[in-house]
Amino acid sequence: MEYNNIWKAFLEKVKLKVKPVLFQTWFQDTKLIKLTDDYAVVEVPLDVHKKHLKENYNDLIKETFMEVSGSIFNFEYVTEEENREPVINTENNEAIFESGLDTKYTFENFISGESNKFAKAIGVAVAEKPGSMYNPLFIYGNSGLGKTHLMHAIGNYITSTSNKKVLYVTSEKFVDDFLNIYRKGENSNFKAVENFKNKYRNIDVLMIDDIQYLEIASKTQQEFFNTFNELHTNNKQIIISSDRSPDDLKKLEERLRTRFNWGLTIDILPPDFNLRMAILDKKVEAQGISNMVPNEVKEYIASNCTTDIRKLEGALTRVFAYATIMNGSEITIELAIEALKDYIGKAVLTKNKIEQVIALVANNYNITPEDIISKKRLKKIAVPRQIAMYICRYHLKESLPKIGSAFGGKDHTTVMHSVNKIKDELKKDKNLEIEISKIINQIK
């Protein structure tokens, strides 16, 4: 709490010394986590923050922190991942337990939609009665979909509502702790075994993240099997995450895969467009900059970062950083496209309604959806493309940049030209109007 107060006072002073967009990009999400006689250790969101703060703001940080603390400190920066590693230290022969939980991940800030609302509901149920239902809970899905957030949210809820002991580790950490037993000399081997068992078995809830990495550690699988059995027998909650379902972890022992299926297995799917927009809205709202990020910029990001929440948030951070580097430039759709051109690569089609329009128009004119989003200029392709853009603009009410993005990365001026051309044709051609109406009536 003392660190929080010190850093809060520091941030208030920094806020007066730098532009708002610079403060929001580089300082707002930092926190002080350790002070020694000479050093202050600060947690930052990304590696880019470490580099940028050290190279561009070191003097300002040292000077401002001296104003708050009255002492001169050197600064070290660590990312959340570097600071998250749980340990059990021994001090005066008394074990000091650290859960490895990150308190910033909660159910309240776990944004849910169609793709993950079932997973959240099950997570809440397990958190309310750990060990009594859905044990083990196995969560799987691709990287960046919120599995780790959900695990921390469960753990944080349990620790805040009970005195149960929760341990969160990655499978790599579990393997490393186990192998550490064999790194000790013969005299200390017994103590190392005792410490390992105390850490992993004298708890109420064990969370192992990314269990798939256990596939390459065959010797450690035996120890995890023993740990699993002891905890499960004593009704201790076990929560496991993976990028694949238990049945797809072919290199794990069958007896482990069987046990993973004892409880409940749930998958988290990629977020749909509405959920991606909700995540971006929450992100800019939390940083107090909702009025600085136009809706079309968020739509552009949501349309092109479709499978990974981390990439979605990373795209937003990249836009902020680019605006900052450009001397605090206003965030516009043009700036966002420039900032993300190497990050998202070729624009992809993600919103179902736009996909439907392209497919329906392609079918109506006996061409393929790939033809419509291609750069081909043949009349038999160009006209249907213009019609599809017109429908997206006037029937779906999509923005010009979003339509351009969905149609293979076309410039918004190209979209405007196509839409206007069809508008003019409709004034002269009643058959075209009927044709477009038929297509619109097929949209579900």
Coordinates of C-alpha atoms in Angstrom, one line a residue:
M1 CA 0.0 0.0 0.0
E2 CA 2.9 2.4 0.8
Y3 CA 4.4 1.7 -2.7
N4 CA 1.0 2.5 -4.2
N5 CA 0.8 5.8 -2.4
I6 CA 4.3 6.8 -3.4
W7 CA 3.8 5.9 -7.0
K8 CA 0.4 7.7 -7.1
A9 CA 2.0 10.9 -5.9
F10 CA 4.8 10.4 -8.5
L11 CA 2.4 9.9 -11.3
E12 CA 0.4 13.0 -10.3
K13 CA 3.6 15.1 -10.7
V14 CA 4.6 13.5 -14.0
K15 CA 1.1 14.1 -15.4
L16 CA 1.8 17.9 -15.0
K17 CA 5.1 17.6 -16.9
V18 CA 4.2 15.7 -20.1
K19 CA 1.5 15.8 -22.7
P20 CA -1.7 13.7 -21.9
V21 CA -1.1 11.3 -24.7
L22 CA 2.5 10.7 -23.6
F23 CA 1.4 10.1 -20.0
Q24 CA -1.3 7.7 -21.1
T25 CA 1.0 5.8 -23.4
W26 CA 4.1 5.5 -21.2
F27 CA 3.3 6.1 -17.6
Q28 CA -0.4 5.4 -16.8
D29 CA -0.1 1.6 -16.6
T30 CA 3.1 1.4 -14.6
K31 CA 3.5 0.6 -10.9
L32 CA 6.2 0.6 -8.3
I33 CA 6.8 -2.9 -6.9
K34 CA 10.1 -2.7 -5.0
L35 CA 12.4 -0.2 -3.3
T36 CA 15.9 -0.9 -2.0
D37 CA 18.6 1.5 -0.7
D38 CA 19.6 2.4 -4.3
Y39 CA 17.1 1.0 -6.7
A40 CA 13.4 1.4 -7.5
V41 CA 11.8 -1.4 -9.5
V42 CA 8.9 -0.5 -11.7
E43 CA 6.5 -2.8 -13.5
V44 CA 5.5 -1.9 -17.1
P45 CA 3.1 -3.5 -19.6
L46 CA 5.5 -4.3 -22.5
D47 CA 9.2 -4.5 -23.3
V48 CA 8.8 -1.4 -25.5
H49 CA 8.0 0.6 -22.3
K50 CA 11.2 -0.6 -20.6
K51 CA 13.3 0.6 -23.5
H52 CA 11.4 3.9 -24.1
L53 CA 11.3 4.9 -20.4
K54 CA 15.0 4.2 -19.9
E55 CA 16.1 6.0 -23.1
N56 CA 13.8 9.0 -23.1
Y57 CA 12.5 9.7 -19.6
N58 CA 15.1 8.4 -17.2
D59 CA 16.2 11.9 -16.0
L60 CA 12.6 13.1 -15.7
I61 CA 11.7 10.0 -13.7
K62 CA 14.7 10.2 -11.3
E63 CA 14.1 13.9 -10.7
T64 CA 10.4 13.6 -10.1
F65 CA 10.7 10.6 -7.9
M66 CA 13.3 12.5 -5.8
E67 CA 10.7 15.3 -5.3
V68 CA 8.3 12.6 -3.9
S69 CA 10.7 10.4 -1.9
G70 CA 13.4 12.9 -1.0
S71 CA 16.1 10.4 -2.1
I72 CA 17.9 9.6 -5.4
F73 CA 17.1 6.2 -6.9
N74 CA 18.3 4.4 -10.0
F75 CA 15.4 2.7 -11.9
E76 CA 14.9 -0.8 -13.2
Y77 CA 11.9 -1.8 -15.3
V78 CA 10.3 -5.3 -15.5
T79 CA 7.3 -6.5 -17.5
E80 CA 4.3 -8.1 -15.8
E81 CA 5.5 -11.6 -17.0
E82 CA 8.9 -11.1 -15.5
N83 CA 7.4 -10.0 -12.2
R84 CA 4.7 -12.7 -12.0
E85 CA 6.9 -15.8 -11.2
P86 CA 5.7 -17.3 -8.0
V87 CA 8.2 -18.6 -5.4
I88 CA 8.3 -20.0 -1.9
N89 CA 11.3 -18.4 -0.1
T90 CA 12.6 -19.6 3.2
E91 CA 13.5 -16.9 5.8
N92 CA 14.3 -17.8 9.3
N93 CA 13.1 -21.3 8.5
E94 CA 9.6 -20.0 8.0
A95 CA 8.0 -20.5 4.6
I96 CA 6.7 -17.4 2.8
F97 CA 4.0 -18.3 0.3
E98 CA 3.4 -16.3 -2.8
S99 CA 0.4 -17.3 -5.0
G100 CA 1.7 -16.0 -8.3
L101 CA -1.7 -14.3 -8.9
D102 CA -1.9 -11.0 -10.7
T103 CA -4.5 -9.0 -8.9
K104 CA -5.4 -6.8 -11.9
Y105 CA -7.2 -9.8 -13.6
T106 CA -10.7 -10.1 -12.2
F107 CA -14.2 -11.3 -13.2
E108 CA -15.3 -7.6 -13.3
N109 CA -12.8 -6.7 -16.1
F110 CA -13.1 -10.0 -18.0
I111 CA -15.2 -8.8 -20.9
S112 CA -17.6 -11.5 -22.1
G113 CA -19.5 -12.2 -25.3
E114 CA -20.9 -15.1 -27.1
S115 CA -17.5 -16.8 -27.5
N116 CA -16.6 -16.9 -23.8
K117 CA -19.6 -16.2 -21.6
F118 CA -20.0 -20.0 -20.8
A119 CA -16.4 -20.2 -19.8
K120 CA -16.8 -17.1 -17.5
A121 CA -20.0 -18.6 -15.9
I122 CA -18.2 -21.9 -15.1
G123 CA -15.2 -19.9 -13.8
V124 CA -17.4 -18.1 -11.3
A125 CA -19.1 -21.3 -10.3
V126 CA -15.7 -22.9 -9.5
A127 CA -14.5 -19.8 -7.7
E128 CA -17.6 -19.9 -5.4
K129 CA -17.1 -23.6 -4.4
P130 CA -13.5 -24.7 -5.2
G131 CA -13.0 -28.4 -5.0
S132 CA -16.7 -29.3 -4.9
M133 CA -17.7 -29.2 -8.6
Y134 CA -16.0 -29.3 -12.0
N135 CA -12.7 -30.7 -10.7
P136 CA -10.5 -30.6 -12.5
L137 CA -11.5 -27.6 -14.7
F138 CA -9.7 -27.8 -18.0
I139 CA -9.8 -24.6 -20.1
Y140 CA -8.5 -24.7 -23.7
G141 CA -8.2 -22.4 -26.7
N142 CA -5.7 -20.6 -28.8
S143 CA -3.2 -18.2 -27.3
G144 CA -4.5 -14.7 -26.5
L145 CA -8.1 -15.5 -25.9
G146 CA -8.3 -14.9 -22.2
K147 CA -7.5 -18.3 -20.6
T148 CA -4.9 -16.8 -18.3
H149 CA -7.1 -13.8 -17.4
L150 CA -9.9 -16.3 -16.4
M151 CA -7.6 -18.4 -14.3
H152 CA -6.3 -15.3 -12.4
A153 CA -9.9 -14.1 -11.9
I154 CA -10.9 -17.4 -10.4
G155 CA -7.8 -17.4 -8.1
N156 CA -8.3 -13.7 -7.0
Y157 CA -12.0 -14.3 -6.2
I158 CA -11.1 -17.4 -4.0
T159 CA -8.4 -15.5 -2.1
S160 CA -10.6 -12.5 -1.6
T161 CA -13.5 -14.5 -0.2
S162 CA -11.8 -17.2 1.8
N163 CA -8.5 -18.1 3.5
K164 CA -7.8 -20.8 0.9
K165 CA -4.3 -21.1 -0.4
V166 CA -4.1 -20.7 -4.2
L167 CA -1.0 -21.3 -6.4
Y168 CA -0.8 -20.2 -10.0
V169 CA 2.2 -21.4 -12.1
T170 CA 3.1 -22.1 -15.7
S171 CA 3.9 -25.6 -16.7
E172 CA 7.5 -24.5 -17.4
K173 CA 7.8 -23.3 -13.8
F174 CA 6.5 -26.6 -12.5
V175 CA 9.1 -28.4 -14.6
D176 CA 11.9 -26.1 -13.5
D177 CA 11.0 -26.5 -9.8
F178 CA 10.9 -30.3 -10.2
L179 CA 14.3 -30.4 -12.1
N180 CA 15.7 -28.1 -9.4
I181 CA 15.6 -31.1 -7.0
Y182 CA 18.3 -32.8 -9.2
R183 CA 20.4 -29.7 -9.4
K184 CA 21.0 -29.7 -5.7
G185 CA 23.9 -31.5 -4.1
E186 CA 23.2 -34.9 -2.5
N187 CA 23.2 -33.4 1.0
S188 CA 20.4 -30.9 0.1
N189 CA 18.4 -33.2 -2.1
F190 CA 16.0 -34.2 0.7
K191 CA 15.3 -30.6 1.6
A192 CA 14.6 -29.8 -2.1
V193 CA 12.1 -32.6 -2.3
E194 CA 10.4 -31.4 0.9
N195 CA 10.2 -27.8 -0.4
F196 CA 8.7 -29.0 -3.8
K197 CA 6.0 -31.1 -2.2
N198 CA 5.2 -28.4 0.3
K199 CA 4.8 -25.9 -2.5
Y200 CA 2.6 -28.0 -4.7
R201 CA 0.6 -30.2 -2.3
N202 CA 0.1 -28.0 0.8
I203 CA -2.4 -25.8 -1.0
D204 CA -6.2 -25.7 -1.7
V205 CA -6.1 -24.7 -5.4
L206 CA -3.5 -25.5 -8.0
M207 CA -3.5 -23.7 -11.4
I208 CA -1.2 -24.9 -14.1
D209 CA -1.1 -22.7 -17.2
D210 CA -0.1 -24.0 -20.7
I211 CA 0.0 -27.6 -19.7
Q212 CA 0.9 -28.6 -23.3
Y213 CA 4.6 -27.8 -22.5
L214 CA 4.6 -30.8 -20.2
E215 CA 4.5 -32.9 -23.3
I216 CA 8.3 -32.5 -23.7
A217 CA 9.1 -33.2 -20.1
S218 CA 8.3 -36.9 -19.8
K219 CA 10.0 -37.4 -16.4
T220 CA 8.0 -34.5 -14.9
Q221 CA 4.7 -36.0 -16.0
Q222 CA 5.1 -38.7 -13.4
E223 CA 5.5 -36.1 -10.6
F224 CA 2.6 -34.1 -11.9
F225 CA 0.5 -37.3 -12.0
N226 CA 1.4 -37.9 -8.3
T227 CA 0.6 -34.3 -7.4
F228 CA -2.7 -34.4 -9.3
N229 CA -3.8 -37.5 -7.5
E230 CA -3.0 -36.3 -4.0
L231 CA -4.8 -32.9 -4.5
H232 CA -7.8 -34.5 -6.2
T233 CA -8.1 -37.2 -3.5
N234 CA -8.2 -34.5 -0.9
N235 CA -10.9 -32.5 -2.9
K236 CA -8.4 -29.7 -3.7
Q237 CA -9.4 -27.7 -6.8
I238 CA -7.2 -28.2 -9.9
I239 CA -7.5 -25.8 -12.9
I240 CA -5.5 -26.4 -16.1
S241 CA -5.2 -24.5 -19.3
S242 CA -3.9 -25.5 -22.7
D243 CA -3.9 -24.5 -26.3
R244 CA -5.5 -27.9 -27.2
S245 CA -8.2 -30.2 -25.7
P246 CA -7.0 -33.1 -23.5
D247 CA -7.6 -35.6 -26.3
D248 CA -5.3 -33.6 -28.6
L249 CA -2.4 -33.7 -26.2
K250 CA -1.0 -36.9 -27.7
K251 CA 2.4 -36.8 -26.1
L252 CA 1.0 -36.7 -22.6
E253 CA 0.6 -40.0 -20.8
E254 CA -2.9 -41.5 -21.4
R255 CA -3.5 -41.7 -17.6
L256 CA -3.0 -37.9 -17.4
R257 CA -5.4 -37.2 -20.3
T258 CA -8.0 -39.4 -18.8
R259 CA -7.8 -37.5 -15.5
F260 CA -8.1 -34.2 -17.3
N261 CA -11.5 -35.4 -18.5
W262 CA -12.7 -36.3 -15.0
G263 CA -14.1 -32.9 -14.4
L264 CA -15.3 -30.3 -17.0
T265 CA -13.5 -29.3 -20.2
I266 CA -14.5 -25.9 -21.7
D267 CA -13.1 -24.1 -24.8
I268 CA -12.8 -20.4 -25.3
L269 CA -13.4 -19.3 -28.9
P270 CA -12.0 -16.3 -30.8
P271 CA -14.0 -13.1 -30.0
D272 CA -16.7 -12.0 -32.5
F273 CA -16.8 -8.5 -33.9
N274 CA -19.0 -7.1 -31.1
L275 CA -16.8 -8.5 -28.4
R276 CA -13.7 -7.1 -30.0
M277 CA -15.3 -3.7 -30.1
A278 CA -16.3 -4.0 -26.4
I279 CA -12.8 -4.9 -25.5
L280 CA -11.4 -1.8 -27.3
D281 CA -14.1 0.4 -25.8
K282 CA -13.2 -0.8 -22.3
K283 CA -9.5 -0.3 -23.0
V284 CA -9.8 3.3 -24.1
E285 CA -12.3 4.0 -21.3
A286 CA -10.0 2.7 -18.7
Q287 CA -7.3 5.0 -19.9
G288 CA -9.7 8.0 -19.9
I289 CA -9.2 8.7 -23.6
S290 CA -12.5 7.7 -25.2
N291 CA -12.9 11.1 -26.9
M292 CA -9.4 10.7 -28.5
V293 CA -10.1 7.5 -30.4
P294 CA -12.7 7.7 -33.2
N295 CA -15.1 4.8 -33.6
E296 CA -13.9 4.1 -37.1
V297 CA -10.4 3.6 -35.7
K298 CA -11.7 1.0 -33.3
E299 CA -13.7 -0.6 -36.1
Y300 CA -10.6 -0.8 -38.3
I301 CA -8.6 -2.5 -35.5
A302 CA -11.5 -4.9 -34.6
S303 CA -12.0 -5.8 -38.3
N304 CA -8.3 -6.8 -38.7
C305 CA -7.3 -8.3 -35.4
T306 CA -9.7 -11.2 -35.2
T307 CA -8.3 -14.2 -33.4
D308 CA -6.1 -12.9 -30.6
I309 CA -7.1 -10.4 -27.8
R310 CA -3.5 -9.7 -27.1
K311 CA -3.0 -8.7 -30.7
L312 CA -6.1 -6.6 -30.6
E313 CA -4.9 -4.7 -27.5
G314 CA -1.4 -4.5 -29.0
A315 CA -2.8 -2.8 -32.1
L316 CA -4.4 -0.1 -30.0
T317 CA -1.2 0.4 -28.0
R318 CA 0.7 0.6 -31.3
V319 CA -1.6 3.3 -32.5
F320 CA -1.1 5.3 -29.3
A321 CA 2.6 4.9 -29.6
Y322 CA 2.7 6.0 -33.2
A323 CA 0.6 9.1 -32.4
T324 CA 3.1 9.9 -29.6
I325 CA 6.1 9.5 -31.8
M326 CA 4.4 11.8 -34.3
N327 CA 4.5 14.5 -31.7
G328 CA 1.2 13.8 -30.2
S329 CA -0.7 13.7 -33.5
E330 CA -4.5 13.4 -33.5
I331 CA -5.6 9.8 -33.8
T332 CA -7.4 9.4 -37.2
I333 CA -8.2 6.4 -39.4
E334 CA -5.3 7.4 -41.7
L335 CA -2.9 7.4 -38.8
A336 CA -4.2 4.1 -37.6
I337 CA -3.8 2.5 -41.1
E338 CA -0.2 3.8 -41.3
A339 CA 0.7 2.7 -37.8
L340 CA -0.7 -0.8 -38.3
K341 CA 0.4 -1.5 -41.9
D342 CA 3.2 -3.8 -40.8
Y343 CA 1.4 -5.1 -37.7
I344 CA -1.8 -6.6 -39.2
G345 CA -0.5 -7.3 -42.7
K346 CA -3.2 -7.7 -45.3
A347 CA -6.7 -6.6 -44.1
V348 CA -9.0 -9.6 -43.4
L349 CA -12.7 -10.0 -43.6
T350 CA -14.3 -10.6 -40.3
K351 CA -17.8 -9.2 -39.9
N352 CA -20.5 -11.7 -40.8
K353 CA -22.8 -9.3 -42.5
I354 CA -20.1 -8.1 -44.9
E355 CA -19.1 -11.7 -45.6
Q356 CA -22.7 -12.4 -46.5
V357 CA -23.0 -9.5 -48.9
I358 CA -19.8 -10.5 -50.7
A359 CA -20.9 -14.1 -50.9
L360 CA -24.4 -13.2 -52.1
V361 CA -23.2 -10.8 -54.8
A362 CA -20.5 -13.2 -56.0
N363 CA -23.1 -16.0 -56.3
N364 CA -25.5 -13.7 -58.1
Y365 CA -22.9 -12.8 -60.8
N366 CA -21.3 -16.2 -61.0
I367 CA -17.9 -15.2 -59.7
T368 CA -16.1 -16.0 -56.4
P369 CA -15.8 -13.9 -53.2
E370 CA -12.1 -14.0 -53.8
D371 CA -12.7 -12.2 -57.1
I372 CA -14.6 -9.4 -55.4
I373 CA -11.9 -8.6 -52.9
S374 CA -9.1 -9.0 -55.5
K375 CA -7.5 -6.3 -57.5
K376 CA -8.9 -7.6 -60.8
R377 CA -10.4 -4.8 -62.9
L378 CA -12.4 -6.9 -65.4
K379 CA -15.9 -5.4 -65.9
K380 CA -17.6 -8.7 -64.9
I381 CA -15.8 -8.4 -61.5
A382 CA -15.6 -4.6 -61.0
V383 CA -19.3 -4.0 -61.3
P384 CA -20.3 -6.7 -58.7
R385 CA -17.6 -5.3 -56.4
Q386 CA -19.1 -1.8 -56.7
I387 CA -22.6 -3.2 -56.0
A388 CA -21.3 -5.1 -52.9
M389 CA -19.7 -1.9 -51.6
Y390 CA -22.9 0.0 -52.2
I391 CA -24.9 -2.5 -50.2
C392 CA -22.4 -2.5 -47.3
R393 CA -22.5 1.3 -47.3
Y394 CA -26.2 2.0 -47.6
H395 CA -27.8 -1.1 -46.2
L396 CA -25.3 -2.2 -43.5
K397 CA -24.4 1.4 -42.7
E398 CA -20.6 0.5 -42.6
S399 CA -17.9 3.1 -42.6
L400 CA -15.9 3.7 -45.7
P401 CA -12.6 2.6 -44.1
K402 CA -14.1 -0.6 -42.8
I403 CA -15.6 -1.5 -46.2
G404 CA -12.2 -0.8 -47.8
S405 CA -10.5 -3.0 -45.2
A406 CA -13.0 -5.8 -45.8
F407 CA -12.6 -5.6 -49.6
G408 CA -8.9 -6.5 -49.7
G409 CA -7.5 -3.3 -48.2
K410 CA -9.0 -0.8 -50.7
D411 CA -8.6 2.9 -50.0
H412 CA -11.7 4.6 -48.6
T413 CA -11.7 7.0 -51.6
T414 CA -12.0 4.0 -53.9
V415 CA -15.0 2.8 -51.9
M416 CA -16.6 6.2 -52.1
H417 CA -16.1 6.3 -55.9
S418 CA -17.7 2.8 -56.3
V419 CA -20.7 3.7 -54.1
N420 CA -21.3 6.9 -55.9
K421 CA -21.1 5.2 -59.3
I422 CA -23.8 2.7 -58.3
K423 CA -25.9 5.5 -56.9
D424 CA -25.8 7.2 -60.3
E425 CA -26.6 4.0 -62.2
L426 CA -29.6 3.4 -60.0
K427 CA -31.2 6.6 -61.2
K428 CA -31.1 5.3 -64.8
D429 CA -31.5 1.5 -64.4
K430 CA -34.6 0.2 -62.7
N431 CA -33.5 -3.4 -63.3
L432 CA -30.3 -2.8 -61.2
E433 CA -32.5 -1.5 -58.4
I434 CA -34.5 -4.7 -58.5
E435 CA -31.4 -6.9 -58.6
I436 CA -29.9 -5.1 -55.6
S437 CA -33.2 -5.4 -53.7
K438 CA -33.2 -9.2 -54.3
I439 CA -29.7 -9.4 -52.8
I440 CA -30.5 -7.3 -49.8
N441 CA -33.6 -9.5 -49.1
Q442 CA -31.3 -12.5 -48.8
I443 CA -29.1 -11.0 -46.1
K444 CA -29.9 -12.7 -42.8

